[in-house]
PDB file of N, CA and C in Angstrom:
ATOM      1  N   MET A1153     -23.844  -3.466 -16.212  1.00 49.00           N
ATOM      2  CA  MET A1153     -23.641  -4.803 -15.724  1.00 49.00           C
ATOM      3  C   MET A1153     -22.601  -4.789 -14.597  1.00 49.00           C
ATOM      4  N   SER A1154     -23.030  -4.337 -13.395  1.00 55.00           N
ATOM      5  CA  SER A1154     -22.079  -4.250 -12.299  1.00 55.00           C
ATOM      6  C   SER A1154     -22.370  -5.319 -11.256  1.00 55.00           C
ATOM      7  N   SER A1155     -21.334  -5.902 -10.703  1.00 64.00           N
ATOM      8  CA  SER A1155     -21.480  -6.915  -9.666  1.00 64.00           C
ATOM      9  C   SER A1155     -21.427  -6.230  -8.305  1.00 64.00           C
ATOM     10  N   PRO A1156     -21.809  -6.924  -7.238  1.00 72.00           N
ATOM     11  CA  PRO A1156     -21.782  -6.315  -5.904  1.00 72.00           C
ATOM     12  C   PRO A1156     -20.391  -5.842  -5.492  1.00 72.00           C
ATOM     13  N   ASN A1157     -19.357  -6.453  -6.035  1.00 85.00           N
ATOM     14  CA  ASN A1157     -17.991  -6.063  -5.699  1.00 85.00           C
ATOM     15  C   ASN A1157     -17.398  -5.094  -6.708  1.00 85.00           C
ATOM     16  N   SER A1158     -18.217  -4.568  -7.579  1.00 90.00           N
ATOM     17  CA  SER A1158     -17.749  -3.672  -8.624  1.00 90.00           C
ATOM     18  C   SER A1158     -17.818  -2.224  -8.149  1.00 90.00           C
ATOM     19  N   VAL A1159     -16.769  -1.479  -8.452  1.00 92.00           N
ATOM     20  CA  VAL A1159     -16.710  -0.058  -8.139  1.00 92.00           C
ATOM     21  C   VAL A1159     -16.504   0.682  -9.454  1.00 92.00           C
ATOM     22  N   THR A1160     -17.273   1.727  -9.670  1.00 93.00           N
ATOM     23  CA  THR A1160     -17.108   2.531 -10.869  1.00 93.00           C
ATOM     24  C   THR A1160     -16.391   3.810 -10.495  1.00 93.00           C
ATOM     25  N   VAL A1161     -15.293   4.075 -11.188  1.00 94.00           N
ATOM     26  CA  VAL A1161     -14.517   5.295 -10.949  1.00 94.00           C
ATOM     27  C   VAL A1161     -14.380   6.045 -12.262  1.00 94.00           C
ATOM     28  N   GLN A1162     -14.180   7.340 -12.157  1.00 94.00           N
ATOM     29  CA  GLN A1162     -13.958   8.143 -13.352  1.00 94.00           C
ATOM     30  C   GLN A1162     -12.527   8.646 -13.333  1.00 94.00           C
ATOM     31  N   ILE A1163     -11.850   8.422 -14.441  1.00 93.00           N
ATOM     32  CA  ILE A1163     -10.481   8.895 -14.602  1.00 93.00           C
ATOM     33  C   ILE A1163     -10.404   9.584 -15.951  1.00 93.00           C
ATOM     34  N   LEU A1164     -10.082  10.837 -15.928  1.00 92.00           N
ATOM     35  CA  LEU A1164      -9.956  11.646 -17.136  1.00 92.00           C
ATOM     36  C   LEU A1164     -11.204  11.511 -18.028  1.00 92.00           C
ATOM     37  N   ASP A1165     -12.359  11.728 -17.386  1.00 90.00           N
ATOM     38  CA  ASP A1165     -13.666  11.759 -18.052  1.00 90.00           C
ATOM     39  C   ASP A1165     -14.114  10.420 -18.628  1.00 90.00           C
ATOM     40  N   LYS A1166     -13.501   9.327 -18.215  1.00 93.00           N
ATOM     41  CA  LYS A1166     -13.928   7.998 -18.649  1.00 93.00           C
ATOM     42  C   LYS A1166     -14.271   7.178 -17.415  1.00 93.00           C
ATOM     43  N   GLU A1167     -15.306   6.365 -17.541  1.00 94.00           N
ATOM     44  CA  GLU A1167     -15.706   5.502 -16.439  1.00 94.00           C
ATOM     45  C   GLU A1167     -15.058   4.129 -16.564  1.00 94.00           C
ATOM     46  N   TYR A1168     -14.610   3.617 -15.427  1.00 94.00           N
ATOM     47  CA  TYR A1168     -14.024   2.284 -15.364  1.00 94.00           C
ATOM     48  C   TYR A1168     -14.712   1.529 -14.238  1.00 94.00           C
ATOM     49  N   SER A1169     -15.162   0.327 -14.531  1.00 93.00           N
ATOM     50  CA  SER A1169     -15.770  -0.529 -13.535  1.00 93.00           C
ATOM     51  C   SER A1169     -14.735  -1.567 -13.125  1.00 93.00           C
ATOM     52  N   ILE A1170     -14.432  -1.583 -11.837  1.00 93.00           N
ATOM     53  CA  ILE A1170     -13.350  -2.430 -11.342  1.00 93.00           C
ATOM     54  C   ILE A1170     -13.879  -3.296 -10.209  1.00 93.00           C
ATOM     55  N   ILE A1171     -13.596  -4.583 -10.269  1.00 92.00           N
ATOM     56  CA  ILE A1171     -14.002  -5.489  -9.200  1.00 92.00           C
ATOM     57  C   ILE A1171     -13.029  -5.310  -8.043  1.00 92.00           C
ATOM     58  N   CYS A1172     -13.614  -5.120  -6.866  1.00 90.00           N
ATOM     59  CA  CYS A1172     -12.798  -4.779  -5.706  1.00 90.00           C
ATOM     60  C   CYS A1172     -13.481  -5.314  -4.448  1.00 90.00           C
ATOM     61  N   PRO A1173     -12.712  -5.887  -3.513  1.00 91.00           N
ATOM     62  CA  PRO A1173     -13.322  -6.318  -2.251  1.00 91.00           C
ATOM     63  C   PRO A1173     -13.912  -5.114  -1.515  1.00 91.00           C
ATOM     64  N   PRO A1174     -15.025  -5.299  -0.826  1.00 90.00           N
ATOM     65  CA  PRO A1174     -15.678  -4.172  -0.140  1.00 90.00           C
ATOM     66  C   PRO A1174     -14.745  -3.395   0.795  1.00 90.00           C
ATOM     67  N   GLU A1175     -13.841  -4.086   1.460  1.00 91.00           N
ATOM     68  CA  GLU A1175     -12.945  -3.401   2.407  1.00 91.00           C
ATOM     69  C   GLU A1175     -11.898  -2.530   1.707  1.00 91.00           C
ATOM     70  N   GLU A1176     -11.738  -2.682   0.410  1.00 90.00           N
ATOM     71  CA  GLU A1176     -10.765  -1.899  -0.347  1.00 90.00           C
ATOM     72  C   GLU A1176     -11.405  -0.779  -1.169  1.00 90.00           C
ATOM     73  N   ARG A1177     -12.721  -0.664  -1.123  1.00 91.00           N
ATOM     74  CA  ARG A1177     -13.439   0.320  -1.944  1.00 91.00           C
ATOM     75  C   ARG A1177     -12.919   1.735  -1.748  1.00 91.00           C
ATOM     76  N   SER A1178     -12.835   2.162  -0.504  1.00 89.00           N
ATOM     77  CA  SER A1178     -12.425   3.557  -0.261  1.00 89.00           C
ATOM     78  C   SER A1178     -10.994   3.792  -0.730  1.00 89.00           C
ATOM     79  N   ASN A1179     -10.116   2.810  -0.567  1.00 90.00           N
ATOM     80  CA  ASN A1179      -8.741   2.952  -1.050  1.00 90.00           C
ATOM     81  C   ASN A1179      -8.705   3.071  -2.568  1.00 90.00           C
ATOM     82  N   LEU A1180      -9.503   2.251  -3.237  1.00 92.00           N
ATOM     83  CA  LEU A1180      -9.549   2.282  -4.699  1.00 92.00           C
ATOM     84  C   LEU A1180     -10.097   3.619  -5.198  1.00 92.00           C
ATOM     85  N   VAL A1181     -11.174   4.087  -4.584  1.00 91.00           N
ATOM     86  CA  VAL A1181     -11.764   5.372  -4.987  1.00 91.00           C
ATOM     87  C   VAL A1181     -10.764   6.501  -4.747  1.00 91.00           C
ATOM     88  N   GLY A1182     -10.070   6.465  -3.620  1.00 91.00           N
ATOM     89  CA  GLY A1182      -9.053   7.478  -3.335  1.00 91.00           C
ATOM     90  C   GLY A1182      -7.912   7.442  -4.338  1.00 91.00           C
ATOM     91  N   ALA A1183      -7.477   6.235  -4.691  1.00 92.00           N
ATOM     92  CA  ALA A1183      -6.401   6.094  -5.672  1.00 92.00           C
ATOM     93  C   ALA A1183      -6.848   6.612  -7.038  1.00 92.00           C
ATOM     94  N   ALA A1184      -8.084   6.320  -7.404  1.00 93.00           N
ATOM     95  CA  ALA A1184      -8.612   6.790  -8.694  1.00 93.00           C
ATOM     96  C   ALA A1184      -8.694   8.312  -8.718  1.00 93.00           C
ATOM     97  N   ARG A1185      -9.131   8.913  -7.621  1.00 92.00           N
ATOM     98  CA  ARG A1185      -9.198  10.381  -7.554  1.00 92.00           C
ATOM     99  C   ARG A1185      -7.804  10.995  -7.659  1.00 92.00           C
ATOM    100  N   TYR A1186      -6.862  10.379  -6.981  1.00 92.00           N
ATOM    101  CA  TYR A1186      -5.486  10.884  -7.019  1.00 92.00           C
ATOM    102  C   TYR A1186      -4.931  10.796  -8.443  1.00 92.00           C
ATOM    103  N   LEU A1187      -5.126   9.631  -9.073  1.00 93.00           N
ATOM    104  CA  LEU A1187      -4.663   9.431 -10.446  1.00 93.00           C
ATOM    105  C   LEU A1187      -5.345  10.410 -11.391  1.00 93.00           C
ATOM    106  N   ASP A1188      -6.644  10.584 -11.234  1.00 93.00           N
ATOM    107  CA  ASP A1188      -7.385  11.521 -12.068  1.00 93.00           C
ATOM    108  C   ASP A1188      -6.811  12.932 -11.929  1.00 93.00           C
ATOM    109  N   GLY A1189      -6.519  13.336 -10.709  1.00 92.00           N
ATOM    110  CA  GLY A1189      -5.934  14.662 -10.483  1.00 92.00           C
ATOM    111  C   GLY A1189      -4.585  14.814 -11.167  1.00 92.00           C
ATOM    112  N   LYS A1190      -3.747  13.802 -11.044  1.00 92.00           N
ATOM    113  CA  LYS A1190      -2.426  13.845 -11.682  1.00 92.00           C
ATOM    114  C   LYS A1190      -2.552  13.908 -13.200  1.00 92.00           C
ATOM    115  N   MET A1191      -3.460  13.099 -13.741  1.00 92.00           N
ATOM    116  CA  MET A1191      -3.630  13.078 -15.192  1.00 92.00           C
ATOM    117  C   MET A1191      -4.186  14.410 -15.694  1.00 92.00           C
ATOM    118  N   ARG A1192      -5.077  15.018 -14.936  1.00 93.00           N
ATOM    119  CA  ARG A1192      -5.621  16.324 -15.323  1.00 93.00           C
ATOM    120  C   ARG A1192      -4.533  17.410 -15.285  1.00 93.00           C
ATOM    121  N   GLU A1193      -3.660  17.329 -14.288  1.00 92.00           N
ATOM    122  CA  GLU A1193      -2.539  18.285 -14.217  1.00 92.00           C
ATOM    123  C   GLU A1193      -1.674  18.175 -15.469  1.00 92.00           C
ATOM    124  N   ILE A1194      -1.363  16.949 -15.844  1.00 91.00           N
ATOM    125  CA  ILE A1194      -0.503  16.720 -17.008  1.00 91.00           C
ATOM    126  C   ILE A1194      -1.201  17.187 -18.284  1.00 91.00           C
ATOM    127  N   ARG A1195      -2.478  16.848 -18.417  1.00 92.00           N
ATOM    128  CA  ARG A1195      -3.221  17.252 -19.613  1.00 92.00           C
ATOM    129  C   ARG A1195      -3.313  18.774 -19.713  1.00 92.00           C
ATOM    130  N   SER A1196      -3.543  19.435 -18.587  1.00 92.00           N
ATOM    131  CA  SER A1196      -3.696  20.895 -18.615  1.00 92.00           C
ATOM    132  C   SER A1196      -2.381  21.613 -18.909  1.00 92.00           C
ATOM    133  N   SER A1197      -1.257  20.929 -18.697  1.00 91.00           N
ATOM    134  CA  SER A1197       0.030  21.555 -19.015  1.00 91.00           C
ATOM    135  C   SER A1197       0.179  21.746 -20.514  1.00 91.00           C
ATOM    136  N   GLY A1198      -0.517  20.915 -21.297  1.00 87.00           N
ATOM    137  CA  GLY A1198      -0.459  21.013 -22.749  1.00 87.00           C
ATOM    138  C   GLY A1198       0.798  20.419 -23.364  1.00 87.00           C
ATOM    139  N   LYS A1199       1.672  19.860 -22.548  1.00 88.00           N
ATOM    140  CA  LYS A1199       2.928  19.309 -23.063  1.00 88.00           C
ATOM    141  C   LYS A1199       2.802  17.854 -23.505  1.00 88.00           C
ATOM    142  N   VAL A1200       1.766  17.169 -23.016  1.00 88.00           N
ATOM    143  CA  VAL A1200       1.587  15.755 -23.342  1.00 88.00           C
ATOM    144  C   VAL A1200       0.202  15.588 -23.948  1.00 88.00           C
ATOM    145  N   ILE A1201       0.145  14.918 -25.096  1.00 88.00           N
ATOM    146  CA  ILE A1201      -1.123  14.714 -25.787  1.00 88.00           C
ATOM    147  C   ILE A1201      -1.399  13.221 -25.892  1.00 88.00           C
ATOM    148  N   GLY A1202      -2.624  12.832 -25.666  1.00 90.00           N
ATOM    149  CA  GLY A1202      -3.036  11.435 -25.765  1.00 90.00           C
ATOM    150  C   GLY A1202      -3.176  10.806 -24.396  1.00 90.00           C
ATOM    151  N   ALA A1203      -4.298  10.132 -24.181  1.00 89.00           N
ATOM    152  CA  ALA A1203      -4.582   9.528 -22.881  1.00 89.00           C
ATOM    153  C   ALA A1203      -3.521   8.514 -22.455  1.00 89.00           C
ATOM    154  N   ASP A1204      -3.019   7.727 -23.398  1.00 90.00           N
ATOM    155  CA  ASP A1204      -1.998   6.730 -23.047  1.00 90.00           C
ATOM    156  C   ASP A1204      -0.729   7.396 -22.535  1.00 90.00           C
ATOM    157  N   ARG A1205      -0.294   8.424 -23.228  1.00 92.00           N
ATOM    158  CA  ARG A1205       0.930   9.126 -22.816  1.00 92.00           C
ATOM    159  C   ARG A1205       0.716   9.851 -21.486  1.00 92.00           C
ATOM    160  N   ILE A1206      -0.469  10.426 -21.313  1.00 92.00           N
ATOM    161  CA  ILE A1206      -0.776  11.106 -20.046  1.00 92.00           C
ATOM    162  C   ILE A1206      -0.764  10.090 -18.908  1.00 92.00           C
ATOM    163  N   ALA A1207      -1.323   8.899 -19.144  1.00 92.00           N
ATOM    164  CA  ALA A1207      -1.345   7.859 -18.114  1.00 92.00           C
ATOM    165  C   ALA A1207       0.065   7.415 -17.742  1.00 92.00           C
ATOM    166  N   VAL A1208       0.928   7.253 -18.733  1.00 92.00           N
ATOM    167  CA  VAL A1208       2.309   6.847 -18.459  1.00 92.00           C
ATOM    168  C   VAL A1208       3.034   7.930 -17.669  1.00 92.00           C
ATOM    169  N   MET A1209       2.857   9.177 -18.050  1.00 92.00           N
ATOM    170  CA  MET A1209       3.513  10.268 -17.318  1.00 92.00           C
ATOM    171  C   MET A1209       2.998  10.345 -15.890  1.00 92.00           C
ATOM    172  N   ALA A1210       1.695  10.160 -15.708  1.00 92.00           N
ATOM    173  CA  ALA A1210       1.125  10.172 -14.354  1.00 92.00           C
ATOM    174  C   ALA A1210       1.706   9.021 -13.533  1.00 92.00           C
ATOM    175  N   ALA A1211       1.811   7.835 -14.141  1.00 92.00           N
ATOM    176  CA  ALA A1211       2.384   6.683 -13.433  1.00 92.00           C
ATOM    177  C   ALA A1211       3.833   6.956 -13.040  1.00 92.00           C
ATOM    178  N   LEU A1212       4.588   7.560 -13.936  1.00 92.00           N
ATOM    179  CA  LEU A1212       5.980   7.893 -13.614  1.00 92.00           C
ATOM    180  C   LEU A1212       6.056   8.914 -12.478  1.00 92.00           C
ATOM    181  N   ASN A1213       5.206   9.932 -12.525  1.00 90.00           N
ATOM    182  CA  ASN A1213       5.200  10.941 -11.467  1.00 90.00           C
ATOM    183  C   ASN A1213       4.822  10.348 -10.113  1.00 90.00           C
ATOM    184  N   ILE A1214       3.802   9.500 -10.111  1.00 90.00           N
ATOM    185  CA  ILE A1214       3.359   8.881  -8.855  1.00 90.00           C
ATOM    186  C   ILE A1214       4.437   7.941  -8.320  1.00 90.00           C
ATOM    187  N   THR A1215       5.065   7.183  -9.206  1.00 90.00           N
ATOM    188  CA  THR A1215       6.144   6.291  -8.791  1.00 90.00           C
ATOM    189  C   THR A1215       7.311   7.083  -8.223  1.00 90.00           C
ATOM    190  N   HIS A1216       7.635   8.191  -8.855  1.00 89.00           N
ATOM    191  CA  HIS A1216       8.707   9.056  -8.358  1.00 89.00           C
ATOM    192  C   HIS A1216       8.378   9.552  -6.954  1.00 89.00           C
ATOM    193  N   GLU A1217       7.137   9.989  -6.746  1.00 87.00           N
ATOM    194  CA  GLU A1217       6.718  10.445  -5.413  1.00 87.00           C
ATOM    195  C   GLU A1217       6.870   9.328  -4.387  1.00 87.00           C
ATOM    196  N   LEU A1218       6.434   8.137  -4.758  1.00 86.00           N
ATOM    197  CA  LEU A1218       6.516   6.990  -3.854  1.00 86.00           C
ATOM    198  C   LEU A1218       7.956   6.676  -3.486  1.00 86.00           C
ATOM    199  N   LEU A1219       8.821   6.611  -4.485  1.00 86.00           N
ATOM    200  CA  LEU A1219      10.229   6.303  -4.225  1.00 86.00           C
ATOM    201  C   LEU A1219      10.894   7.397  -3.396  1.00 86.00           C
ATOM    202  N   HIS A1220      10.548   8.640  -3.659  1.00 83.00           N
ATOM    203  CA  HIS A1220      11.113   9.754  -2.891  1.00 83.00           C
ATOM    204  C   HIS A1220      10.682   9.658  -1.430  1.00 83.00           C
ATOM    205  N   ARG A1221       9.441   9.310  -1.195  1.00 80.00           N
ATOM    206  CA  ARG A1221       8.960   9.182   0.189  1.00 80.00           C
ATOM    207  C   ARG A1221       9.609   8.000   0.895  1.00 80.00           C
ATOM    208  N   GLN A1222       9.926   6.937   0.140  1.00 78.00           N
ATOM    209  CA  GLN A1222      10.599   5.799   0.749  1.00 78.00           C
ATOM    210  C   GLN A1222      12.023   6.167   1.165  1.00 78.00           C
ATOM    211  N   GLU A1223      12.629   7.093   0.432  1.00 77.00           N
ATOM    212  CA  GLU A1223      13.978   7.544   0.761  1.00 77.00           C
ATOM    213  C   GLU A1223      13.974   8.490   1.952  1.00 77.00           C
ATOM    214  N   THR A1224      12.829   9.096   2.234  1.00 74.00           N
ATOM    215  CA  THR A1224      12.685  10.021   3.351  1.00 74.00           C
ATOM    216  C   THR A1224      11.893   9.313   4.447  1.00 74.00           C
ATOM    217  N   PRO A1225      12.592   8.718   5.425  1.00 67.00           N
ATOM    218  CA  PRO A1225      11.916   7.869   6.413  1.00 67.00           C
ATOM    219  C   PRO A1225      10.876   8.591   7.264  1.00 67.00           C
ATOM    220  N   ASP A1226      11.032   9.874   7.528  1.00 70.00           N
ATOM    221  CA  ASP A1226      10.089  10.565   8.400  1.00 70.00           C
ATOM    222  C   ASP A1226       8.856  11.073   7.661  1.00 70.00           C
ATOM    223  N   ALA A1227       8.801  10.887   6.348  1.00 59.00           N
ATOM    224  CA  ALA A1227       7.612  11.277   5.579  1.00 59.00           C
ATOM    225  C   ALA A1227       6.524  10.234   5.805  1.00 59.00           C
ATOM    226  N   PRO A1228       5.262  10.665   5.868  1.00 57.00           N
ATOM    227  CA  PRO A1228       4.185   9.691   6.058  1.00 57.00           C
ATOM    228  C   PRO A1228       4.083   8.750   4.859  1.00 57.00           C
ATOM    229  N   PRO A1229       3.821   7.466   5.099  1.00 56.00           N
ATOM    230  CA  PRO A1229       3.754   6.508   3.993  1.00 56.00           C
ATOM    231  C   PRO A1229       2.566   6.793   3.083  1.00 56.00           C
ATOM    232  N   VAL A1230       2.807   6.674   1.781  1.00 55.00           N
ATOM    233  CA  VAL A1230       1.739   6.880   0.808  1.00 55.00           C
ATOM    234  C   VAL A1230       0.953   5.586   0.643  1.00 55.00           C
ATOM    235  N   ILE A1231       1.652   4.501   0.452  1.00 53.00           N
ATOM    236  CA  ILE A1231       1.024   3.192   0.281  1.00 53.00           C
ATOM    237  C   ILE A1231       1.809   2.211   1.137  1.00 53.00           C
ATOM    238  N   THR A1232       1.098   1.319   1.791  1.00 56.00           N
ATOM    239  CA  THR A1232       1.750   0.468   2.768  1.00 56.00           C
ATOM    240  C   THR A1232       2.534  -0.693   2.183  1.00 56.00           C
ATOM    241  N   SER A1233       2.234  -1.114   0.970  1.00 62.00           N
ATOM    242  CA  SER A1233       3.001  -2.231   0.431  1.00 62.00           C
ATOM    243  C   SER A1233       3.072  -2.187  -1.082  1.00 62.00           C
ATOM    244  N   ARG A1234       4.115  -2.779  -1.602  1.00 63.00           N
ATOM    245  CA  ARG A1234       4.280  -2.866  -3.053  1.00 63.00           C
ATOM    246  C   ARG A1234       3.181  -3.723  -3.669  1.00 63.00           C
ATOM    247  N   GLU A1235       2.714  -4.711  -2.909  1.00 67.00           N
ATOM    248  CA  GLU A1235       1.667  -5.592  -3.412  1.00 67.00           C
ATOM    249  C   GLU A1235       0.388  -4.811  -3.694  1.00 67.00           C
ATOM    250  N   GLN A1236       0.048  -3.848  -2.841  1.00 71.00           N
ATOM    251  CA  GLN A1236      -1.143  -3.033  -3.089  1.00 71.00           C
ATOM    252  C   GLN A1236      -0.988  -2.240  -4.382  1.00 71.00           C
ATOM    253  N   VAL A1237       0.187  -1.692  -4.611  1.00 72.00           N
ATOM    254  CA  VAL A1237       0.441  -0.943  -5.843  1.00 72.00           C
ATOM    255  C   VAL A1237       0.319  -1.872  -7.039  1.00 72.00           C
ATOM    256  N   ARG A1238       0.905  -3.043  -6.942  1.00 69.00           N
ATOM    257  CA  ARG A1238       0.862  -4.020  -8.033  1.00 69.00           C
ATOM    258  C   ARG A1238      -0.588  -4.403  -8.349  1.00 69.00           C
ATOM    259  N   GLU A1239      -1.393  -4.646  -7.311  1.00 74.00           N
ATOM    260  CA  GLU A1239      -2.793  -5.014  -7.524  1.00 74.00           C
ATOM    261  C   GLU A1239      -3.561  -3.883  -8.195  1.00 74.00           C
ATOM    262  N   LEU A1240      -3.344  -2.658  -7.765  1.00 75.00           N
ATOM    263  CA  LEU A1240      -4.032  -1.527  -8.383  1.00 75.00           C
ATOM    264  C   LEU A1240      -3.627  -1.363  -9.840  1.00 75.00           C
ATOM    265  N   LEU A1241      -2.346  -1.528 -10.132  1.00 75.00           N
ATOM    266  CA  LEU A1241      -1.885  -1.425 -11.513  1.00 75.00           C
ATOM    267  C   LEU A1241      -2.502  -2.516 -12.384  1.00 75.00           C
ATOM    268  N   GLU A1242      -2.620  -3.727 -11.827  1.00 75.00           N
ATOM    269  CA  GLU A1242      -3.246  -4.810 -12.573  1.00 75.00           C
ATOM    270  C   GLU A1242      -4.705  -4.492 -12.873  1.00 75.00           C
ATOM    271  N   ARG A1243      -5.399  -3.898 -11.900  1.00 79.00           N
ATOM    272  CA  ARG A1243      -6.800  -3.530 -12.109  1.00 79.00           C
ATOM    273  C   ARG A1243      -6.925  -2.464 -13.189  1.00 79.00           C
ATOM    274  N   VAL A1244      -6.044  -1.482 -13.151  1.00 81.00           N
ATOM    275  CA  VAL A1244      -6.079  -0.426 -14.167  1.00 81.00           C
ATOM    276  C   VAL A1244      -5.772  -1.015 -15.537  1.00 81.00           C
ATOM    277  N   ASP A1245      -4.759  -1.880 -15.623  1.00 74.00           N
ATOM    278  CA  ASP A1245      -4.428  -2.533 -16.901  1.00 74.00           C
ATOM    279  C   ASP A1245      -5.623  -3.313 -17.435  1.00 74.00           C
ATOM    280  N   GLN A1246      -6.301  -4.040 -16.543  1.00 75.00           N
ATOM    281  CA  GLN A1246      -7.464  -4.823 -16.969  1.00 75.00           C
ATOM    282  C   GLN A1246      -8.574  -3.902 -17.461  1.00 75.00           C
ATOM    283  N   ALA A1247      -8.825  -2.812 -16.738  1.00 77.00           N
ATOM    284  CA  ALA A1247      -9.873  -1.874 -17.150  1.00 77.00           C
ATOM    285  C   ALA A1247      -9.536  -1.249 -18.493  1.00 77.00           C
ATOM    286  N   LEU A1248      -8.269  -0.896 -18.694  1.00 76.00           N
ATOM    287  CA  LEU A1248      -7.869  -0.303 -19.971  1.00 76.00           C
ATOM    288  C   LEU A1248      -7.990  -1.306 -21.105  1.00 76.00           C
ATOM    289  N   SER A1249      -7.611  -2.550 -20.862  1.00 71.00           N
ATOM    290  CA  SER A1249      -7.720  -3.552 -21.925  1.00 71.00           C
ATOM    291  C   SER A1249      -9.178  -3.877 -22.218  1.00 71.00           C
ATOM    292  N   ASP A1250     -10.035  -3.861 -21.200  1.00 71.00           N
ATOM    293  CA  ASP A1250     -11.462  -4.067 -21.423  1.00 71.00           C
ATOM    294  C   ASP A1250     -12.028  -2.923 -22.249  1.00 71.00           C
ATOM    295  N   ASP A1251     -11.578  -1.699 -21.979  1.00 64.00           N
ATOM    296  CA  ASP A1251     -12.062  -0.532 -22.711  1.00 64.00           C
ATOM    297  C   ASP A1251     -11.637  -0.596 -24.164  1.00 64.00           C
ATOM    298  N   VAL A1252     -10.393  -0.992 -24.433  1.00 59.00           N
ATOM    299  CA  VAL A1252      -9.904  -1.116 -25.802  1.00 59.00           C
ATOM    300  C   VAL A1252     -10.671  -2.209 -26.522  1.00 59.00           C
ATOM    301  N   GLY A1253     -10.926  -3.309 -25.866  1.00 60.00           N
ATOM    302  CA  GLY A1253     -11.678  -4.409 -26.470  1.00 60.00           C
ATOM    303  C   GLY A1253     -13.091  -4.011 -26.838  1.00 60.00           C
ATOM    304  N   SER A1254     -13.708  -3.173 -26.016  1.00 58.00           N
ATOM    305  CA  SER A1254     -15.071  -2.752 -26.324  1.00 58.00           C
ATOM    306  C   SER A1254     -15.116  -1.806 -27.509  1.00 58.00           C
ATOM    307  N   LYS A1255     -14.037  -1.074 -27.785  1.00 58.00           N
ATOM    308  CA  LYS A1255     -13.988  -0.182 -28.937  1.00 58.00           C
ATOM    309  C   LYS A1255     -13.809  -0.967 -30.233  1.00 58.00           C
ATOM    310  N   ILE A1256     -13.130  -2.109 -30.153  1.00 55.00           N
ATOM    311  CA  ILE A1256     -12.854  -2.925 -31.329  1.00 55.00           C
ATOM    312  C   ILE A1256     -14.116  -3.665 -31.767  1.00 55.00           C
ATOM    313  N   ASP A1257     -14.923  -4.109 -30.801  1.00 52.00           N
ATOM    314  CA  ASP A1257     -16.132  -4.892 -31.119  1.00 52.00           C
ATOM    315  C   ASP A1257     -17.148  -4.137 -31.876  1.00 52.00           C
TER     316      ASP A1257
END
């Protein structure tokens, strides 16, 4: 049940369908690939178990990278605004809550 503005991404072997404006599709897919890579790195380390914990560690690592780049002015910007990060996090939260709800039903 996908809408025209829906994008399906895979993160850590799970599919998430996220509503996204067409002009943001490539950014969303790129962000999902980046997140998936970070989560796979953490999972393969064997130090963190559980998708929720892996997601939190990935979020902390990505946030650390972002803040470090903001402190280094000559580094290329990772994301152009905090609002974009906030919107992506809201989409991920919604997808995760939808996934949990579907398991309960």
